[in-house]
Amino acid sequence: MQMWDEITSRALGEGRSYLMEHEAKALLEREGIATTGAEAARSAAEAVEISSRIGYPVVLKVLSPQVIHKSDAGGVKLNLNNAAEVEEAFTEIARAFGDKELAGVAVQKMAPPGLEAIVGLSRDPTFGPVLMFGLGGVFVEVIKDVSFRVLPVTEADLDEMLAEIRAYPLLRGFRGRAVDLPALKDLLLRVSAMVMRRPEIRELDLNPVFLYDKGYVAVDARIFLEQPPASPPPRKITDLRPLFYPGSLAVVGASDTPGKLGWNVFRNLLEHRFPGRLYPVNINARTVQGVPAFPSVGEIDGSVDAAIIIVPAAHTLQAFEDCCRKGIKFIVIESAGFAEMGAAGREMEEKLRRLAEKYGCRFVGPNCSGIINTHHNMVQSLGIVGELGRGNIGLIAQAGVYAAGMLWGMRHTMDFAIVATIGNKADLNETDFLEYLGEDENVAVICMYLEDVKAGRRFIDTARKVAAKKPVIVLKSGRTEAGKKAVSSHTASLAGNDQVYDAAFRQAGIIRAADNEHMFGLARAFSKQPLPAGDGALVVSYTGSWGVAAADALSLSGMRPAELDAETRRRLEKILPPHVGVNNPVDCTFDLNAPQLRDIIEAGLACADVSSFIVVLQAEILHTYARELPGIDFRGKPIVCCVPGKEFAMKEVIALEQAGFPVYSTPEEGVAALSAMYRYAVRHRTVIPSPP
Ligand code: ADP
Ligand code: MG
């Protein structure tokens, strides 16, 4: 404690954020982290004195607040074996850095060679402290083979983190040399604990750390300090159920004029038969779309559970305050023209937040497209939405198009429970909604389209909890890096925001989707089919090549074609034509037909190693399968269909999808969905993967 303050206040007092090696190592040693140590010598004689005390061989390094990369300019002298060599090294360093402010020369033990690793910490604008690990030298410089985890971490996080780097086999043991993994994990845990206690550590590099078969030693260390910004106190958590299931709803800006957004919103509520009371609020209308209107929210008698505001930005603040005064606790602001427009808009959002705080209410938006809850017949969208089925998919979207435009097509092949748009999230954000959807009994699968995440740590913790109950699939856009701030350490230069998102998602057990097609492809499988209980799949195809493609895709994604036992082979022999051998993939040639597929599936259902089915079907006779498949009792084993040219057999695809069979264009897509379900089952259910 004392030493920490002494060292950091001296550095900050001298106006430097950079702690020199001897300072950083002294602090690390206090945390129980093994380093080579480093003592500052002011003269050659002192350097010799220290060397003989600690024992040869030694290393001398320049110590200067102005030198960050010491070896670049000849500031590191290795393997010095006697007083003469130490004196010479001292003189050379003093000469080479004569123009720099020198704090002396560091004298330290020369560490025996080990496997070089880098351990680092940086701060991510979204997720806060991020730990990095990788192997040193070319691995990090050239291949950038590093992995990240957001702090704090658990031991299980560390196991995954270490296993994630490509050079992991080197850690596990290569040519008889292994690394002391428990000691390495202890190092990572100590760095984490230290950083969690010291928010003023902005960046840290232990580069390199030498890893041995017993223990490790940090041979270089640097730390950068920065006074952490004060974080705003989090708002108290509210039960959001009334927002998703309001008994009564006021619509401020509901309009009687077709074409206006306020018309659309009110139309949607009426058309979808919102089950509670609806109060259109409009100063200029006595009725709105046939419903008696109120000139202001204040004039509604009786209490109102939630309100939608869809008026021009300039009138929003007033409308919002009226709702607050009325005692409405949940307000959805669909009006646009706020933070997305610049400083004045941001200021208005700040005012909304202050009002919400004062009146104890919560709000969605602004600049959103409201909430859809098919189980409550509630559609608040800005765009007109046609008939919707009641499904089990929850969708949280940072874009309005997911609550109208995209639904027009998607509703044919998948059904949503809740679609919640978040807009500018001036108050309620993605994590609040995620937490709520985690609780909602009608939601079995959660999809999120996100452009950014607020308060990353809470997001990870919440997602981890929710993902243990239901799959969470996230499409995060903005993968390219813009406006990266200048960083000092190696770690920070490698920790791009997207890499950290990736790590955070993995840590939370989130399934990251590559694009919209992928996200909704996964959602269709998760929402319609049970999880596979094992990694063995039976592939049935009418074309050899697509069967092979499915088998390849399985192997690449941690699954495999199931082993067929003797009994199953006997059954298949009877089903298949004599010119077709019994294999998995089962290649039925173009002769494949619906009754035959049923028989093959029945045989697969009886085979212990078959935990799932991938079937490649002919588009031209898809209607026969659409009739046959729903009649089969799959007994908890999932199936995905792949149909080349499915775009041209949409009627049959829709029939299959509506009967609960996800249909993909290619075996790769089908396997991507199935294997995501398998991995989810391994992580969150009691499914044990078979050994490789
Ligand atoms: P830089 O500031 O350039 O990163 P380092 O302190 O990391 O300087 O030294 C450069 C290299 O010298 C290290 O990567 C390591 O291989 C070697 N080295 C540094 N200190 C020691 C030491 N005490 N024992 C053994 N090798 C060392
Ligand atoms: Mg170094």
XYZ file of C-alpha atoms and ligand atoms in Angstrom:
720
model
C 0.000 0.000 0.000
C 2.595 2.433 1.198
C 5.029 1.487 -1.516
C 2.342 1.747 -4.155
C 1.473 5.290 -3.107
C 5.109 6.261 -2.834
C 5.966 5.085 -6.325
C 2.840 6.297 -8.061
C 2.709 9.678 -6.380
C 6.368 10.265 -7.177
C 5.693 9.444 -10.841
C 2.544 11.532 -11.056
C 4.261 14.326 -9.150
C 6.991 14.367 -11.783
C 4.276 14.576 -14.410
C 4.924 11.126 -15.866
C 2.395 8.381 -16.398
C 5.093 5.823 -17.206
C 6.583 3.742 -14.418
C 10.126 2.653 -15.115
C 11.113 -0.977 -14.939
C 12.509 -0.965 -11.400
C 9.376 0.786 -10.120
C 6.979 -1.505 -11.961
C 8.823 -4.622 -10.842
C 8.868 -3.486 -7.213
C 5.072 -3.146 -7.334
C 4.637 -6.502 -9.047
C 6.828 -8.253 -6.492
C 4.562 -6.887 -3.773
C 1.664 -8.625 -5.531
C 3.485 -11.939 -5.351
C 4.467 -11.872 -9.026
C 7.933 -13.296 -9.753
C 10.271 -10.896 -11.576
C 14.023 -10.725 -12.068
C 13.913 -7.601 -9.890
C 15.808 -4.456 -10.880
C 17.918 -2.174 -8.709
C 18.935 1.290 -9.827
C 22.680 1.952 -9.880
C 23.942 5.533 -10.172
C 27.568 4.655 -10.845
C 29.603 1.852 -12.357
C 30.951 1.014 -8.903
C 27.435 0.748 -7.530
C 26.437 -1.479 -10.455
C 29.367 -3.809 -9.694
C 28.471 -3.831 -6.007
C 24.838 -4.823 -6.763
C 25.982 -7.459 -9.270
C 28.248 -9.217 -6.848
C 25.508 -9.138 -4.237
C 22.810 -10.682 -6.496
C 25.247 -12.960 -8.320
C 26.429 -13.216 -11.924
C 25.390 -13.358 -14.726
C 23.512 -10.042 -14.685
C 21.714 -7.731 -17.088
C 22.050 -3.938 -17.218
C 19.304 -1.734 -18.662
C 18.814 1.963 -19.136
C 16.402 3.573 -16.664
C 14.874 6.747 -17.966
C 11.401 8.233 -17.937
C 12.070 9.112 -21.571
C 12.999 5.614 -22.764
C 10.147 3.176 -23.178
C 11.667 0.682 -25.633
C 15.003 0.113 -23.961
C 16.634 -2.403 -26.282
C 15.867 -0.430 -29.473
C 18.623 2.073 -28.729
C 21.118 -0.322 -27.134
C 19.823 0.143 -23.613
C 19.865 -3.561 -22.675
C 23.131 -5.416 -22.001
C 22.647 -9.130 -21.438
C 24.708 -11.877 -19.909
C 27.384 -9.877 -18.073
C 29.668 -12.236 -16.196
C 32.130 -10.155 -14.213
C 32.910 -6.712 -12.801
C 34.799 -5.612 -15.920
C 31.857 -6.427 -18.191
C 29.445 -4.636 -15.848
C 31.626 -1.519 -15.749
C 31.908 -1.468 -19.513
C 28.156 -1.973 -19.991
C 27.422 0.806 -17.524
C 29.702 3.221 -19.358
C 28.211 2.338 -22.727
C 24.655 2.875 -21.529
C 25.574 6.158 -19.841
C 27.222 7.332 -23.067
C 24.445 6.172 -25.402
C 21.766 7.896 -23.343
C 23.791 10.965 -22.375
C 21.118 13.249 -23.815
C 18.332 11.624 -21.767
C 17.245 12.201 -18.231
C 18.669 9.112 -16.497
C 17.279 7.614 -13.320
C 20.307 5.322 -13.359
C 20.992 1.907 -14.798
C 18.981 -1.129 -13.707
C 20.937 -4.124 -12.532
C 19.136 -7.447 -12.467
C 19.641 -11.187 -12.538
C 20.004 -12.746 -15.950
C 17.101 -15.179 -16.185
C 17.692 -18.615 -17.740
C 15.966 -18.929 -21.117
C 12.347 -20.081 -21.136
C 9.336 -19.944 -23.448
C 8.754 -16.223 -24.000
C 5.255 -14.947 -23.286
C 3.571 -11.588 -23.080
C 1.024 -10.716 -20.420
C -0.644 -7.374 -20.687
C -3.486 -5.191 -19.660
C -5.253 -2.388 -21.456
C -8.476 -0.487 -20.982
C -11.239 -0.820 -23.506
C -13.725 2.031 -23.895
C -16.627 -0.435 -23.759
C -15.512 -3.185 -21.434
C -12.917 -1.562 -19.183
C -9.875 -3.590 -18.080
C -8.867 -6.277 -20.576
C -6.220 -8.918 -19.963
C -4.099 -10.196 -22.834
C -1.959 -13.287 -23.154
C 0.239 -14.543 -25.979
C 3.579 -16.085 -26.714
C 6.354 -13.559 -27.244
C 8.701 -12.919 -30.109
C 7.383 -13.594 -33.620
C 4.165 -15.097 -32.260
C 2.965 -11.736 -31.064
C 4.957 -9.454 -33.380
C 4.103 -11.162 -36.643
C 1.248 -13.577 -36.113
C -0.518 -11.537 -33.423
C -1.457 -14.802 -31.768
C -2.947 -13.383 -28.586
C -6.160 -13.812 -26.637
C -8.137 -11.467 -24.433
C -10.484 -11.590 -21.489
C -12.382 -8.824 -19.787
C -11.620 -8.477 -16.064
C -12.379 -9.770 -13.552
C -11.799 -13.328 -14.730
C -12.540 -16.726 -13.291
C -10.177 -19.684 -13.515
C -12.433 -21.197 -16.175
C -12.069 -17.977 -18.197
C -8.300 -18.368 -17.992
C -8.383 -21.975 -19.177
C -10.358 -20.893 -22.235
C -8.140 -17.885 -22.747
C -4.969 -19.966 -22.806
C -6.499 -22.669 -24.988
C -7.578 -20.052 -27.506
C -4.135 -19.100 -28.783
C -2.914 -21.043 -31.764
C 0.384 -21.810 -30.061
C -1.445 -23.547 -27.204
C 0.210 -26.910 -28.000
C 3.536 -25.283 -27.089
C 2.159 -24.520 -23.636
C 0.782 -28.017 -23.225
C 4.126 -29.570 -24.049
C 6.214 -29.878 -27.155
C 9.199 -32.174 -27.607
C 9.142 -33.056 -23.948
C 9.050 -29.442 -22.696
C 5.883 -28.236 -21.051
C 4.977 -25.073 -19.243
C 3.915 -24.791 -15.618
C 0.281 -23.921 -16.377
C -0.833 -23.553 -12.753
C 1.978 -21.022 -12.171
C 1.025 -19.160 -15.352
C -2.604 -19.001 -14.272
C -1.523 -17.793 -10.864
C 0.388 -14.981 -12.576
C -2.662 -14.009 -14.642
C -4.918 -14.062 -11.592
C -2.503 -11.882 -9.648
C -2.256 -9.353 -12.460
C -6.063 -9.292 -12.617
C -6.455 -8.834 -8.898
C -3.902 -6.033 -8.888
C -5.585 -4.189 -11.743
C -9.038 -4.543 -10.224
C -7.709 -2.932 -7.045
C -5.798 -0.213 -8.934
C -8.071 1.577 -11.380
C -5.238 4.014 -12.033
C -3.309 1.347 -13.998
C -4.154 2.280 -17.563
C -1.857 -0.139 -19.377
C 0.578 -2.820 -18.338
C 3.037 -4.947 -20.297
C 5.030 -7.871 -18.961
C 7.010 -8.447 -22.109
C 8.542 -10.897 -21.957
C 7.716 -13.310 -19.188
C 9.868 -16.453 -19.352
C 7.797 -19.587 -18.797
C 9.495 -22.670 -17.349
C 8.499 -26.218 -16.583
C 8.530 -24.990 -12.989
C 7.393 -21.412 -12.451
C 7.981 -18.323 -14.554
C 9.736 -14.974 -14.260
C 8.829 -11.539 -15.630
C 12.034 -10.116 -17.101
C 10.597 -6.792 -18.285
C 7.697 -4.747 -16.958
C 6.119 -1.422 -17.705
C 3.069 0.250 -16.307
C 1.251 3.376 -17.460
C -0.906 5.276 -15.016
C -3.903 7.499 -15.492
C -6.427 8.905 -13.082
C -9.600 6.917 -13.900
C -12.617 8.958 -14.988
C -15.471 8.998 -12.499
C -18.210 6.668 -13.712
C -21.845 7.731 -13.356
C -23.787 5.788 -10.728
C -25.825 3.030 -12.372
C -29.584 3.526 -12.377
C -31.497 1.212 -10.162
C -32.844 -1.910 -11.809
C -36.557 -1.856 -12.469
C -38.831 -4.766 -13.317
C -39.618 -4.062 -16.961
C -42.611 -6.335 -17.251
C -45.196 -3.505 -17.441
C -43.257 -2.054 -20.376
C -43.694 -5.304 -22.297
C -47.201 -6.148 -21.040
C -48.892 -2.814 -20.349
C -52.557 -2.890 -19.417
C -53.085 0.592 -20.792
C -51.146 2.631 -23.295
C -51.192 6.326 -24.184
C -49.951 7.300 -27.642
C -48.833 10.909 -27.664
C -48.841 12.055 -31.266
C -51.308 9.397 -32.469
C -52.591 10.729 -35.760
C -55.710 10.567 -37.863
C -53.798 11.420 -41.021
C -52.615 8.396 -43.031
C -48.955 8.553 -43.972
C -47.882 10.120 -40.694
C -45.747 8.050 -38.348
C -48.223 8.730 -35.550
C -50.877 7.190 -37.782
C -48.817 4.071 -38.414
C -48.061 3.473 -34.760
C -51.688 3.774 -33.737
C -52.843 1.705 -36.719
C -50.494 -1.124 -35.699
C -51.869 -1.129 -32.173
C -55.448 -1.290 -33.428
C -54.843 -3.808 -36.212
C -52.999 -6.210 -33.938
C -55.791 -5.811 -31.340
C -53.872 -4.440 -28.392
C -55.743 -6.047 -25.490
C -55.631 -3.138 -23.011
C -56.948 0.417 -23.060
C -55.615 2.738 -25.737
C -55.482 6.507 -25.255
C -54.590 8.500 -28.353
C -53.311 11.950 -27.384
C -53.610 14.691 -29.987
C -54.470 18.375 -29.443
C -56.154 18.743 -32.805
C -58.338 15.648 -32.972
C -61.475 14.548 -31.114
C -60.965 10.989 -32.302
C -58.022 9.159 -33.795
C -58.847 6.289 -36.138
C -62.219 6.033 -34.438
C -60.914 6.052 -30.869
C -61.772 9.033 -28.604
C -58.672 11.230 -28.255
C -57.325 13.413 -25.443
C -55.769 16.838 -25.932
C -53.086 16.019 -23.356
C -51.941 13.095 -21.267
C -52.972 14.967 -18.133
C -56.603 14.814 -19.197
C -56.790 11.051 -19.337
C -58.670 9.843 -16.298
C -57.434 6.749 -14.597
C -53.881 5.523 -14.488
C -51.799 4.672 -17.533
C -49.125 1.961 -17.505
C -47.005 3.077 -20.434
C -46.833 5.765 -23.095
C -45.467 6.079 -26.595
C -44.270 9.478 -27.740
C -44.182 10.140 -31.456
C -44.099 13.924 -31.870
C -41.412 16.174 -33.397
C -38.214 16.361 -31.318
C -38.933 19.958 -30.318
C -42.169 18.912 -28.554
C -40.829 15.703 -27.073
C -39.501 17.142 -23.841
C -42.873 18.685 -22.992
C -44.742 15.508 -23.899
C -42.314 13.520 -21.798
C -42.762 15.742 -18.759
C -46.553 15.506 -19.141
C -46.265 11.711 -19.052
C -44.008 11.874 -15.999
C -46.473 14.162 -14.213
C -49.273 11.765 -15.041
C -47.309 9.122 -13.146
C -46.554 6.952 -16.173
C -43.569 4.769 -15.302
C -42.597 3.507 -18.775
C -42.240 5.738 -21.810
C -41.222 4.734 -25.326
C -39.846 7.688 -27.270
C -40.046 6.942 -30.964
C -39.416 10.563 -32.001
C -36.105 11.137 -33.752
C -33.787 14.157 -33.829
C -31.694 13.648 -30.693
C -28.116 12.526 -30.033
C -27.914 11.183 -33.585
C -28.161 14.824 -34.722
C -25.379 16.243 -32.556
C -24.747 18.314 -29.439
C -28.175 19.933 -29.060
C -29.800 16.516 -29.318
C -27.468 15.081 -26.710
C -28.417 17.883 -24.385
C -32.110 17.095 -24.833
C -31.394 13.470 -23.952
C -29.649 14.644 -20.814
C -32.787 16.594 -19.895
C -34.935 13.521 -20.511
C -32.687 11.529 -18.205
C -32.941 14.137 -15.483
C -36.725 14.173 -15.710
C -36.854 10.389 -15.622
C -34.654 10.413 -12.542
C -36.823 13.027 -10.860
C -40.121 11.253 -11.527
C -38.798 7.711 -11.127
C -39.700 6.478 -14.576
C -37.763 4.602 -17.259
C -37.731 5.216 -20.981
C -36.826 3.573 -24.279
C -35.191 5.518 -27.112
C -35.411 8.197 -28.342
C -35.140 7.444 -32.042
C -36.490 3.927 -31.830
C -39.305 1.941 -33.360
C -40.917 0.757 -30.167
C -41.668 -2.715 -28.915
C -43.546 -5.663 -30.380
C -44.918 -8.362 -28.103
C -46.918 -10.922 -30.062
C -48.027 -12.604 -26.846
C -49.636 -9.342 -25.814
C -50.902 -8.367 -29.292
C -48.819 -5.233 -29.072
C -47.115 -3.688 -32.098
C -45.696 -0.188 -31.614
C -43.684 -0.047 -34.842
C -43.234 3.087 -36.924
C -43.822 1.115 -40.117
C -47.004 -0.820 -40.836
C -46.592 -4.455 -39.797
C -48.763 -7.250 -41.222
C -50.013 -10.268 -39.359
C -47.499 -11.878 -36.992
C -47.397 -15.350 -35.494
C -46.707 -15.893 -31.818
C -43.204 -17.276 -31.565
C -40.445 -17.796 -29.045
C -37.667 -15.613 -30.481
C -36.743 -12.414 -28.667
C -34.990 -9.777 -30.733
C -33.272 -6.683 -29.371
C -32.270 -4.304 -32.120
C -30.357 -1.083 -32.336
C -32.189 -0.293 -35.579
C -35.851 0.269 -36.323
C -35.899 -1.824 -39.491
C -35.959 -5.010 -37.413
C -39.371 -4.034 -36.058
C -41.021 -3.402 -39.406
C -39.200 -3.667 -42.733
C -37.432 -6.954 -42.028
C -40.425 -8.568 -40.395
C -42.419 -8.333 -43.590
C -40.446 -11.234 -45.013
C -39.125 -12.974 -41.930
C -42.554 -13.581 -40.431
C -43.094 -16.336 -43.018
C -40.313 -18.522 -41.705
C -39.873 -17.537 -38.065
C -42.059 -16.263 -35.287
C -41.043 -13.737 -32.700
C -42.214 -13.319 -29.140
C -40.762 -9.880 -28.548
C -38.977 -7.422 -30.786
C -37.550 -4.499 -28.850
C -35.788 -1.631 -30.558
C -33.450 0.404 -28.399
C -32.701 3.514 -30.461
C -30.296 5.937 -28.827
C -30.653 4.165 -25.448
C -30.482 7.350 -23.447
C -31.889 5.393 -20.517
C -32.823 1.725 -21.007
C -30.206 -0.104 -23.026
C -29.468 -3.501 -24.540
C -28.472 -4.983 -21.194
C -31.724 -3.964 -19.515
C -33.670 -5.605 -22.327
C -31.464 -8.670 -22.345
C -32.005 -9.090 -18.642
C -35.746 -8.800 -19.118
C -35.945 -11.190 -22.081
C -33.918 -13.644 -20.016
C -36.873 -13.701 -17.602
C -39.765 -13.598 -20.076
C -41.421 -17.013 -20.219
C -42.384 -16.660 -23.883
C -38.829 -16.088 -25.068
C -36.672 -19.171 -25.682
C -33.964 -17.725 -27.936
C -32.536 -14.212 -27.925
C -31.089 -12.381 -30.928
C -29.431 -9.001 -30.673
C -28.404 -6.599 -33.370
C -25.966 -4.153 -31.786
C -23.842 -1.297 -32.997
C -22.246 -0.664 -29.635
C -22.588 -1.778 -26.063
C -22.920 0.463 -23.046
C -21.401 -0.480 -19.686
C -19.672 -3.552 -21.066
C -18.993 -5.316 -17.789
C -22.654 -5.402 -16.797
C -23.470 -6.611 -20.285
C -21.070 -9.566 -19.910
C -22.351 -10.494 -16.471
C -25.971 -10.300 -17.584
C -25.364 -12.152 -20.834
C -23.533 -14.900 -18.973
C -26.522 -15.400 -16.690
C -29.055 -15.273 -19.495
C -27.029 -17.479 -21.862
C -26.995 -20.210 -19.262
C -30.789 -20.312 -19.565
C -31.369 -19.529 -23.262
C -29.117 -19.046 -26.266
C -28.038 -15.464 -26.914
C -27.026 -14.753 -30.515
C -25.441 -11.391 -31.223
C -24.745 -9.624 -34.478
C -22.402 -6.756 -33.717
C -21.787 -4.380 -36.584
C -19.013 -1.842 -36.887
C -16.245 -4.436 -36.933
C -13.800 -2.098 -38.577
C -11.813 0.132 -36.335
C -12.293 3.869 -36.507
C -10.703 6.573 -34.432
C -8.556 4.345 -32.276
C -6.897 6.407 -29.603
C -3.150 6.567 -29.285
C -1.756 3.920 -26.965
C 1.607 3.369 -25.347
C 1.857 -0.322 -24.617
C 2.155 -3.282 -26.873
C -0.934 -4.781 -25.318
C -3.098 -1.763 -26.008
C -1.968 -1.674 -29.614
C -3.147 -5.265 -30.073
C -6.385 -4.909 -28.129
C -8.611 -3.520 -30.869
C -12.172 -2.924 -29.794
C -13.483 -5.712 -32.014
C -11.018 -8.260 -30.605
C -12.216 -7.315 -27.168
C -15.867 -7.680 -28.217
C -15.006 -11.134 -29.476
C -13.366 -12.069 -26.188
C -16.199 -10.587 -24.148
C -18.816 -12.470 -26.160
C -16.938 -15.739 -25.717
C -16.523 -15.079 -22.023
C -20.252 -14.528 -21.686
C -21.148 -17.624 -23.708
C -22.701 -15.495 -26.442
C -22.931 -16.901 -29.962
C -21.562 -14.280 -32.319
C -23.247 -14.128 -35.707
C -21.299 -13.116 -38.784
C -24.208 -11.407 -40.541
C -27.990 -11.175 -40.586
C -28.432 -14.369 -42.585
C -26.316 -16.238 -40.062
C -28.088 -14.756 -37.040
C -31.576 -15.584 -38.255
C -30.401 -18.947 -39.576
C -29.239 -19.794 -36.063
C -32.409 -18.391 -34.549
C -34.570 -20.597 -36.763
C -32.708 -23.721 -35.652
C -32.590 -22.847 -31.954
C -36.216 -21.791 -31.867
C -37.620 -24.817 -33.681
C -35.414 -27.777 -32.862
C -34.167 -29.411 -29.651
C -30.459 -29.352 -28.786
C -28.416 -32.339 -29.953
C -27.309 -34.600 -27.119
C -24.075 -35.626 -28.827
C -21.784 -34.816 -31.726
C -22.692 -37.698 -34.047
C -24.964 -36.716 -36.957
C -26.582 -38.786 -39.674
C -26.252 -37.145 -43.076
C -28.760 -38.129 -45.735
C -28.347 -36.720 -49.201
C -29.558 -37.174 -52.740
C -26.190 -36.033 -54.049
C -22.847 -37.438 -52.993
C -21.039 -34.117 -53.183
C -23.396 -32.284 -50.849
C -23.285 -35.191 -48.430
C -19.507 -34.936 -48.402
C -19.753 -31.165 -47.954
C -21.973 -31.731 -44.921
C -19.544 -34.291 -43.490
C -16.615 -31.909 -44.002
C -18.495 -29.058 -42.402
C -19.318 -31.288 -39.428
C -15.668 -32.168 -38.887
C -14.616 -28.551 -39.175
C -17.100 -27.444 -36.559
C -16.425 -29.927 -33.799
C -19.016 -32.547 -34.797
C -18.739 -35.721 -36.906
C -20.757 -38.195 -38.964
C -22.192 -40.752 -36.547
C -20.879 -44.336 -36.409
C -23.543 -46.732 -37.663
C -23.820 -49.931 -35.636
C -24.442 -53.342 -37.227
C -28.175 -53.273 -36.626
C -28.545 -49.848 -38.235
C -26.482 -50.991 -41.225
C -28.719 -54.014 -41.644
C -31.794 -51.795 -41.575
C -30.307 -49.342 -44.070
C -29.280 -52.151 -46.420
C -32.912 -53.120 -46.706
C -34.026 -49.533 -47.376
C -31.371 -48.484 -49.882
C -31.232 -49.698 -53.474
C -28.619 -52.425 -54.005
C -26.252 -50.152 -55.982
C -25.893 -47.834 -52.972
C -23.423 -48.749 -50.218
C -24.319 -48.193 -46.570
C -22.280 -45.250 -45.366
C -22.686 -42.057 -43.439
C -23.254 -39.750 -45.402
C -26.060 -41.904 -46.756
C -26.019 -41.143 -50.475
C -29.421 -42.099 -51.829
C -28.782 -40.661 -55.304
C -31.599 -38.899 -57.091
C -33.868 -41.807 -56.157
C -34.321 -40.318 -52.679
C -37.993 -39.975 -51.865
C -40.103 -39.074 -48.875
C -41.100 -42.573 -47.640
C -37.492 -43.715 -48.011
C -36.262 -40.680 -46.038
C -38.705 -41.517 -43.287
C -37.386 -45.110 -43.108
C -33.779 -43.913 -42.980
C -34.624 -41.436 -40.223
C -36.425 -44.177 -38.269
C -33.307 -46.331 -38.542
C -31.159 -43.376 -37.403
C -33.451 -42.698 -34.448
C -32.763 -46.212 -33.203
C -28.986 -45.806 -33.533
C -27.312 -44.700 -30.301
C -24.570 -42.636 -31.928
C -26.975 -40.606 -34.064
C -27.861 -37.455 -32.137
C -29.023 -35.309 -35.047
C -29.925 -35.352 -38.745
C -28.843 -33.300 -41.722
C -30.864 -34.013 -44.817
C -30.137 -32.694 -48.303
C -33.413 -32.638 -50.235
C -34.466 -31.983 -53.834
C -36.253 -28.657 -54.259
C -38.327 -30.103 -57.092
C -40.131 -32.582 -54.807
C -39.928 -30.570 -51.596
C -43.708 -30.728 -51.171
C -43.477 -34.494 -50.582
C -41.015 -33.987 -47.734
C -43.094 -31.149 -46.332
C -45.921 -33.694 -46.039
C -43.793 -36.538 -44.670
C -41.479 -34.952 -42.096
C -44.119 -33.522 -39.721
C -45.482 -37.045 -39.228
C -42.220 -38.375 -37.773
C -41.645 -38.537 -34.031
C -38.041 -37.375 -33.731
C -37.851 -38.168 -30.017
C -35.771 -35.119 -29.138
C -33.197 -35.477 -31.914
C -32.836 -32.332 -34.033
C -32.946 -32.187 -37.817
C -31.925 -29.495 -40.295
C -32.788 -29.496 -43.998
C -30.556 -28.291 -46.817
C -32.193 -27.609 -50.142
C -30.135 -26.496 -53.124
C -32.124 -23.802 -54.890
C -34.536 -23.371 -51.988
C -35.215 -19.781 -53.100
C -37.263 -21.231 -55.951
C -39.415 -23.491 -53.809
C -40.484 -20.883 -51.286
C -44.002 -22.210 -50.734
C -42.647 -25.580 -49.621
C -39.831 -23.979 -47.613
C -42.407 -21.916 -45.746
C -44.513 -25.019 -45.107
C -41.498 -26.850 -43.696
C -40.369 -23.879 -41.615
C -43.847 -23.395 -40.198
C -43.939 -27.072 -39.289
C -40.724 -26.554 -37.320
C -38.054 -27.675 -39.807
C -35.334 -25.113 -40.491
C -34.297 -25.064 -44.151
C -30.914 -23.827 -45.402
C -29.516 -23.238 -48.867
C -26.295 -25.165 -48.300
C -24.982 -27.961 -46.053
C -22.447 -25.518 -44.613
C -25.219 -23.235 -43.361
C -27.197 -26.151 -41.992
C -24.154 -27.495 -40.175
C -23.297 -24.017 -38.861
C -26.698 -23.934 -37.163
C -26.548 -27.494 -35.882
C -23.005 -27.193 -34.571
C -23.824 -23.928 -32.810
C -26.586 -25.837 -31.031
C -24.187 -28.626 -30.180
C -21.595 -26.227 -28.781
C -24.290 -24.462 -26.806
C -25.382 -27.802 -25.381
C -21.811 -28.676 -24.416
C -21.305 -25.368 -22.674
C -24.625 -24.931 -20.968
C -26.233 -28.342 -20.692
C -24.913 -31.621 -19.436
C -23.575 -32.768 -22.777
C -20.063 -34.147 -22.729
C -18.106 -33.857 -25.979
C -16.554 -37.046 -27.288
C -12.766 -37.061 -27.189
C -11.088 -35.927 -30.433
P 12.576 -3.543 -24.014
O 12.332 -2.276 -23.290
O 13.268 -3.309 -25.288
O 11.340 -4.349 -24.170
P 13.526 -5.747 -22.330
O 13.743 -5.460 -20.904
O 12.316 -6.504 -22.672
O 13.611 -4.358 -23.119
O 14.797 -6.501 -22.882
C 14.902 -6.953 -24.214
C 15.136 -8.454 -24.264
O 16.250 -8.832 -23.504
C 14.005 -9.236 -23.653
O 13.003 -9.490 -24.615
C 14.674 -10.487 -23.186
O 14.756 -11.439 -24.235
C 16.042 -10.047 -22.819
N 16.129 -9.789 -21.370
C 15.830 -8.646 -20.739
N 16.028 -8.765 -19.414
C 16.466 -10.001 -19.208
C 16.860 -10.721 -18.020
N 16.840 -10.179 -16.802
N 17.224 -12.011 -18.183
C 17.265 -12.582 -19.399
N 16.924 -11.958 -20.526
C 16.538 -10.685 -20.445
Mg 10.385 -5.827 -23.243
